[in-house]
Coordinates of C-alpha atoms in Angstrom, one line a residue:
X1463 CA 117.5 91.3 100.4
X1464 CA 119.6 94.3 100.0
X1465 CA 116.4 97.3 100.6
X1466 CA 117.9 101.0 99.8
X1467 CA 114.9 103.6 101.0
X1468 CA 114.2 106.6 100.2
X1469 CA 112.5 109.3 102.1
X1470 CA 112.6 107.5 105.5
X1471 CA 111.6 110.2 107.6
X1472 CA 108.9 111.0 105.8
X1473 CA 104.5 110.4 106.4
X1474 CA 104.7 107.3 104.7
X1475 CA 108.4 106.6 105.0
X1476 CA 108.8 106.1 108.3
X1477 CA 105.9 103.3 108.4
X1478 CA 107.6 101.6 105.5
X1479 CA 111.0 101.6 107.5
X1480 CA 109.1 99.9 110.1
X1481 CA 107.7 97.3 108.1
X1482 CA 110.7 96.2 106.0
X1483 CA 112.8 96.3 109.6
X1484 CA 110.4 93.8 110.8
X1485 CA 111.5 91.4 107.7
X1486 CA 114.4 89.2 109.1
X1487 CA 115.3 89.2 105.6
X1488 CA 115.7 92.9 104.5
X1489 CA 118.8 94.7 104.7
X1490 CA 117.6 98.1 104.9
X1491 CA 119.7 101.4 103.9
X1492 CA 117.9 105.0 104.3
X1493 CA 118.7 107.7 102.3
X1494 CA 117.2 111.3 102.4
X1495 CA 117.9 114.9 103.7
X1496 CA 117.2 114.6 107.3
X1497 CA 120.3 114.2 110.4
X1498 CA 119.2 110.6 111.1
X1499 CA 119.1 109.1 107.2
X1500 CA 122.0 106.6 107.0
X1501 CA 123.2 108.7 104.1
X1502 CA 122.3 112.2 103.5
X1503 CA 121.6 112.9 99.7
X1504 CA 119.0 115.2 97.9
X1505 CA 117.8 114.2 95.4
X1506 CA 116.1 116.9 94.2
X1507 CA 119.7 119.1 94.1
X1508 CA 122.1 115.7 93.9
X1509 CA 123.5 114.7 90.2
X1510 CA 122.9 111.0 89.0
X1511 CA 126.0 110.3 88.9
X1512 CA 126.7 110.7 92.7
X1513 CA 123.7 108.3 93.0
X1514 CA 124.8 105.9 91.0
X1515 CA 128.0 105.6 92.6
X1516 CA 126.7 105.2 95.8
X1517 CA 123.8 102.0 94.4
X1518 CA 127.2 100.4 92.9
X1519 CA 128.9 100.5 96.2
X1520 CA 125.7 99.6 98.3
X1521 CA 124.2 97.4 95.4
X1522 CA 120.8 96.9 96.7
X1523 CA 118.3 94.8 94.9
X1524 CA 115.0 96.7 95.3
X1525 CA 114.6 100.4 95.7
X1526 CA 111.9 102.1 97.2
X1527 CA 111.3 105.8 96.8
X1528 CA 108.6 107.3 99.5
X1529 CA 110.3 111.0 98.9
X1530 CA 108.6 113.7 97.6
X1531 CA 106.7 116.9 98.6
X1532 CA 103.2 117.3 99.4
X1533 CA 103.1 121.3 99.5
X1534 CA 104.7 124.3 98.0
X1535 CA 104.2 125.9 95.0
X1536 CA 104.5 123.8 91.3
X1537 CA 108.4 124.6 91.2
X1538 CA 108.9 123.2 94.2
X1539 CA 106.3 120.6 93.5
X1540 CA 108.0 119.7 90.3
X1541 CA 111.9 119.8 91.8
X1542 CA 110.6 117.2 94.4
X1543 CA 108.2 114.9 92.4
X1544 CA 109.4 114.6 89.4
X1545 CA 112.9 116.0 89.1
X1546 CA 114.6 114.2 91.9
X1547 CA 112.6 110.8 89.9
X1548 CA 114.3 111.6 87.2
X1549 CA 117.4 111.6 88.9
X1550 CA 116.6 108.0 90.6
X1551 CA 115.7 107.1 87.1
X1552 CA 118.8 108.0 85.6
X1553 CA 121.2 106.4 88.4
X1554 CA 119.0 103.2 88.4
X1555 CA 119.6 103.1 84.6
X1556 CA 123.7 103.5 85.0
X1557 CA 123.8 101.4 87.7
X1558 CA 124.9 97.6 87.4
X1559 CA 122.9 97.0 90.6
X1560 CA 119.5 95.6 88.7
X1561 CA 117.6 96.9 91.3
X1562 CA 113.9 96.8 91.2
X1563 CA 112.1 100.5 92.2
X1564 CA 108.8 100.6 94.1
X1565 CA 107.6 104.2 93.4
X1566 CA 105.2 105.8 95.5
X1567 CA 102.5 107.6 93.2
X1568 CA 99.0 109.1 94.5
X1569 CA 95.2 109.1 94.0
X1570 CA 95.9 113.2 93.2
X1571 CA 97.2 111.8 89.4
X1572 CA 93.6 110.7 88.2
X1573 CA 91.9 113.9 89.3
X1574 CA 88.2 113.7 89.6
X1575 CA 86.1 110.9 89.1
X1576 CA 82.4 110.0 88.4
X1577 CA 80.8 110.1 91.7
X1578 CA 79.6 106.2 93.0
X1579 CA 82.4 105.3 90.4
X1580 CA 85.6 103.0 90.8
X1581 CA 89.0 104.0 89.7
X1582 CA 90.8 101.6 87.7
X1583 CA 94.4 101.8 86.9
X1584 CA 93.4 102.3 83.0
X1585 CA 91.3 105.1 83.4
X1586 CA 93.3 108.2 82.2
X1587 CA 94.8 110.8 84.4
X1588 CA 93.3 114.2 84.3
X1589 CA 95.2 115.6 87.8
X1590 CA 92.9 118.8 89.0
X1591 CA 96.7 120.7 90.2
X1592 CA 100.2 121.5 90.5
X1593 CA 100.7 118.3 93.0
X1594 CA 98.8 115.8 90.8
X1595 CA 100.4 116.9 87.7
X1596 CA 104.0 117.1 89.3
X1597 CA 102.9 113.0 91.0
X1598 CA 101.6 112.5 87.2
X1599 CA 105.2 113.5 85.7
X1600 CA 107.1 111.2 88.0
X1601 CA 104.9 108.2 87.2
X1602 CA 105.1 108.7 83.9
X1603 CA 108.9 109.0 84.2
X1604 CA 109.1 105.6 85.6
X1605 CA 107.0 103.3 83.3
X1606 CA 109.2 104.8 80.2
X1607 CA 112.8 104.4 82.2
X1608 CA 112.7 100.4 80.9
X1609 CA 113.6 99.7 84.5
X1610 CA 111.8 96.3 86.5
X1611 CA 109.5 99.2 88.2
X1612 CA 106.1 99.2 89.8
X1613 CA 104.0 102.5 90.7
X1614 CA 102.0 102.0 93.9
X1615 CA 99.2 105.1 93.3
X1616 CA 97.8 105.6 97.1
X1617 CA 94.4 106.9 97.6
X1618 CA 94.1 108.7 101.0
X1619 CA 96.3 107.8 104.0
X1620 CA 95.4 108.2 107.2
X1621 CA 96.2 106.6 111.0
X1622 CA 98.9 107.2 113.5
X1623 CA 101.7 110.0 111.9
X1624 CA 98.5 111.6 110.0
X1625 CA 99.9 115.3 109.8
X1626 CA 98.3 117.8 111.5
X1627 CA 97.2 120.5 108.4
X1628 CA 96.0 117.3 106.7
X1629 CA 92.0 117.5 106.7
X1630 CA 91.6 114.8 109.2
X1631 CA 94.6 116.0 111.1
X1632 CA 92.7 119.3 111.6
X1633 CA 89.6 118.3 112.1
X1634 CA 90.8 115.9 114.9
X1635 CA 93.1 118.9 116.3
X1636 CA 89.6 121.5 116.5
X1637 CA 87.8 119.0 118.2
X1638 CA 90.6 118.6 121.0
X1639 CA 90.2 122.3 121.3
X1640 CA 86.5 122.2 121.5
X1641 CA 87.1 119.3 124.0
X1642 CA 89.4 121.2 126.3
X1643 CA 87.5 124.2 126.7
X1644 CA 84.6 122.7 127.0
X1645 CA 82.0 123.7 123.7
X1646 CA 79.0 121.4 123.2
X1647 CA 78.9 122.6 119.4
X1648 CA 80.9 122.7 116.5
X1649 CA 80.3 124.0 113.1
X1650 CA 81.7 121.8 110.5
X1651 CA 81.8 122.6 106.3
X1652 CA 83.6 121.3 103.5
X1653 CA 81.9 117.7 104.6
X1654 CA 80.3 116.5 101.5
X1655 CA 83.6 115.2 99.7
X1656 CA 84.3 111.6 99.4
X1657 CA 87.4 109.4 99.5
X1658 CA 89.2 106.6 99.8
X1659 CA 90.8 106.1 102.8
X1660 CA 93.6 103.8 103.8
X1661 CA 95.5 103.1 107.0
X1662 CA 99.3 104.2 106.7
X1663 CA 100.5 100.5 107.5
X1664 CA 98.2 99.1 105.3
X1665 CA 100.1 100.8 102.7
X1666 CA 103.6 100.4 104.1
X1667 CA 102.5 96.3 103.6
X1668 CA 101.6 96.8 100.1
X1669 CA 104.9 98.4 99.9
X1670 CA 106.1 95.1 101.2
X1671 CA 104.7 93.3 99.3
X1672 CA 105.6 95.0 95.7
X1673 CA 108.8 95.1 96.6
X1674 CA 109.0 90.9 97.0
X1675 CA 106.8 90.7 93.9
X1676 CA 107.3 90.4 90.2
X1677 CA 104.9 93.0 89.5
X1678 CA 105.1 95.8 87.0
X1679 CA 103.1 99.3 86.1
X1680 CA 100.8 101.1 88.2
X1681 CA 98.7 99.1 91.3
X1682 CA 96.3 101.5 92.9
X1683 CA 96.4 101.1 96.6
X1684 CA 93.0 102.0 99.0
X1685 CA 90.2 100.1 100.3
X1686 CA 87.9 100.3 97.4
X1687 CA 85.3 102.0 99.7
X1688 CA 84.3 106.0 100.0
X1689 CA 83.9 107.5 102.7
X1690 CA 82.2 111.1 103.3
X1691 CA 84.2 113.2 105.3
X1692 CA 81.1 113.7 107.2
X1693 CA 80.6 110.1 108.5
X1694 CA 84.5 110.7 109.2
X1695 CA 83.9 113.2 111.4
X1696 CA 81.0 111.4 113.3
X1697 CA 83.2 108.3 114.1
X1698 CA 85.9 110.7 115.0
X1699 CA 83.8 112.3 117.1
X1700 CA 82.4 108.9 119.0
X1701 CA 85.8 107.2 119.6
X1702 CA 87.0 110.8 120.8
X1703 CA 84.0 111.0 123.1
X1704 CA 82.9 114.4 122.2
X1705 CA 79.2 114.7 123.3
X1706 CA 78.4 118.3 121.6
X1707 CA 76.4 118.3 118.5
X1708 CA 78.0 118.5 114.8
X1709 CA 76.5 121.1 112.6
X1710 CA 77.5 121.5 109.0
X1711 CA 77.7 124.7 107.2
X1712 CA 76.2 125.1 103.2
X1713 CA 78.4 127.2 102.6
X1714 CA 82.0 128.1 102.4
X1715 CA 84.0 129.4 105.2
X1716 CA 84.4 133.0 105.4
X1717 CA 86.8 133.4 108.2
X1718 CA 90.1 132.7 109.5
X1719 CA 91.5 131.2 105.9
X1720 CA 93.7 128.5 106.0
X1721 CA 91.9 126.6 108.9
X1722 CA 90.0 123.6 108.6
X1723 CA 88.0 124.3 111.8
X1724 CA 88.0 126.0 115.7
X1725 CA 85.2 125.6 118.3
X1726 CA 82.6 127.8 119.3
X1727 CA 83.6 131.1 121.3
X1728 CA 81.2 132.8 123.2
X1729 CA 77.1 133.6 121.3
X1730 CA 78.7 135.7 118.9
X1731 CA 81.5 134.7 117.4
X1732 CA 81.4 130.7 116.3
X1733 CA 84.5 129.6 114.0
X1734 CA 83.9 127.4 111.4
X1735 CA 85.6 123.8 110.6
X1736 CA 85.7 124.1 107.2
X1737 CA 88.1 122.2 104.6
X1738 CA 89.6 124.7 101.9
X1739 CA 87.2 125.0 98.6
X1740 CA 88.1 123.1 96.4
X1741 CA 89.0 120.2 98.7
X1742 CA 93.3 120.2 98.4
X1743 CA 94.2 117.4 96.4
X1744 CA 92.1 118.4 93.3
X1745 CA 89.9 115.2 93.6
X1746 CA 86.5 116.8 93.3
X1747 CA 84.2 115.6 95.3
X1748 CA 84.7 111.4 95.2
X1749 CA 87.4 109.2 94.7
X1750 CA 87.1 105.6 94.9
X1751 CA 90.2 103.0 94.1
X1752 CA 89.4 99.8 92.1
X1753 CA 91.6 97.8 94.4
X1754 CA 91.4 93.8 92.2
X1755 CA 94.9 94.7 91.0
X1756 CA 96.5 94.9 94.3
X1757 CA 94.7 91.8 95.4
X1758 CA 94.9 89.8 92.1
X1759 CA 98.9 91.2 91.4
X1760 CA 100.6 91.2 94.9
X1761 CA 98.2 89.3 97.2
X1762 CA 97.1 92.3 99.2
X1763 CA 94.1 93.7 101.1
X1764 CA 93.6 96.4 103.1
X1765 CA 93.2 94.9 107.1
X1766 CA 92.6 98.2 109.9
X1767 CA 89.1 99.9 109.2
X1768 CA 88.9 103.4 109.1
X1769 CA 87.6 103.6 112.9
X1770 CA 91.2 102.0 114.2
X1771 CA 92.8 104.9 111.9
X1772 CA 91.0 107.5 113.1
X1773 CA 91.5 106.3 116.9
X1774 CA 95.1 106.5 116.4
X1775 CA 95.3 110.4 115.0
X1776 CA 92.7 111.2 118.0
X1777 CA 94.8 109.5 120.1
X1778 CA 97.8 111.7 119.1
X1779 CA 95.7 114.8 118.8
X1780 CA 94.4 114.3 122.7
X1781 CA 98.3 114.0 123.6
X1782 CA 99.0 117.4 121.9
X1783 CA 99.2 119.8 124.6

């Protein structure tokens, strides 16, 4: 199976690479922006027709797009997420290669939910910003190109590659610094959201498995469990070893913006871990995916718990130096 990928060297990407390399029966091309794609193409500037020139001469059968951007303002948003879609849309749809796409949605398209609820695939989008609506655009984009296309829409990904400014990434990156200079206290805020999380190569196997599967529309992808970012930090804290005591803040941070959290220095000046108000994906305060179409549609279930993730980004954020 001829496997052309998109955004390779990407969060997400690079674990899909891994996973489709590891199929004896994938033949995988990468195609992005970076030095060490196979082919360097962006699709956010790059015509379909160049595109579709290049799926004629590769012909692959299944396309997977992982590229996109998760920051910047809704132009750039837009450019990346739904624009350079549109573009895969329109070379898929000139192309005589047949090739089936696996797009990568997100969680960020339904917007909030009804706390102790689970999100079905039905329930209708109401993104809560720029990245959700731009996500939103591309999916939409997809299910009307009339192309054999399936949607994976991935709640929160965490585990090994978990970038650094992401909540968890921060988090695990302030309590390394509290850690090293030796603080028994850390003020935490911004605790009380809720969401699904999912390990990275749990979701590089669903991508896996869509792209071997018949399957069409949009399959949400996460654990169909929520999680407080409070309980996160506690089991983050426990594999990391961090003896000091966890305090959380009722209210919003007031210094330093932009940071989810620093340790204590000296009586008079403590830093607070705080994520930004309102949490960055424009969730609210719970998400929770109704995972039976996954399961029921391509056979899959989430397999590392949420302790084995977060071991892996501390593991990474001890090695920072």
């Amino acid at each position: 199976m001829r496997v052309l990928l998109l955004g390779a060297n990407g969060y997400l990407g690079r674990f899909v690479a891994d996973r489709l390399l590891a199929d004896p029966a994938v033949q995988l091309t990468a195609l992005g922006r970076g030095d060490d794609a196979d082919v360097r193409f962006d699709l956010a500037t790059g015509s379909p027709g160049a595109l579709t020139r290049f799926l004629d001469a590769v012909h692959p059968g299944v396309v997977v797009n992982c590229a996109g951007a998760t920051r910047g303002g809704a132009r750039e948003l837009a450019r990346h997420n739904t624009v350079a879609v549109a573009t895969v849309c329109e070379a898929l749809r000139r192309s005589g290669c047949g090739a089936r796409l696996v797009q990568i949605g997100c969680a960020s398209e339904y917007g909030p939910s009804q706390p102790g609820s689970s999100t079905a695939e039905d329930a209708v989008p109401r993104p809560g910003g720029p990245y959700g609506v731009s996500k939103l655009a591309a999916t939409e984009l997809v299910l009307g190109s009339g192309l054999d296309a399936i949607v994976l829409r991935v709640f929160s990904p965490v585990g090994p590659g978990t970038p650094a400014g992401s909540p968890l990434g921060r988090l695990a990156e302030a309590m390394r610094r509290a850690m090293q200079s030796g603080d028994g206290e850390l003020k935490l805020g911004g605790l009380g959201v809720q969401r699904d999380f999912v390990d990275v190569r749990d979701v590089a196997r669903a991508v896996h498995a869509a792209s071997l599967s018949a399957a069409q529309g949009v399959v949400n992808i996460g654990t169909g469990r929520s999680v407080k970012l409070r309980d996160a930090a506690a089991v983050l804290a426990r594999v990391a070893g961090y003896a000091g005591a966890l305090h959380e803040l009722d209210g919003p941070p007031v210094l330093r913006p932009g940071l989810i959290g620093s340790p204590r220095s000296g009586e008079a000046a403590m830093e607070h871990l705080a994520t930004p108000s309102p949490y960055p994906d424009g969730c609210g305060s719970w998400q929770q995916a109704d995972v039976r179409t996954a399961r029921d549609r391509l056979g899959w279930r989430p397999r590392i718990n949420l302790e084995e993730s977060l071991a892996d980004i501390w593991m990474e954020a001890a090695c920072r130096i």
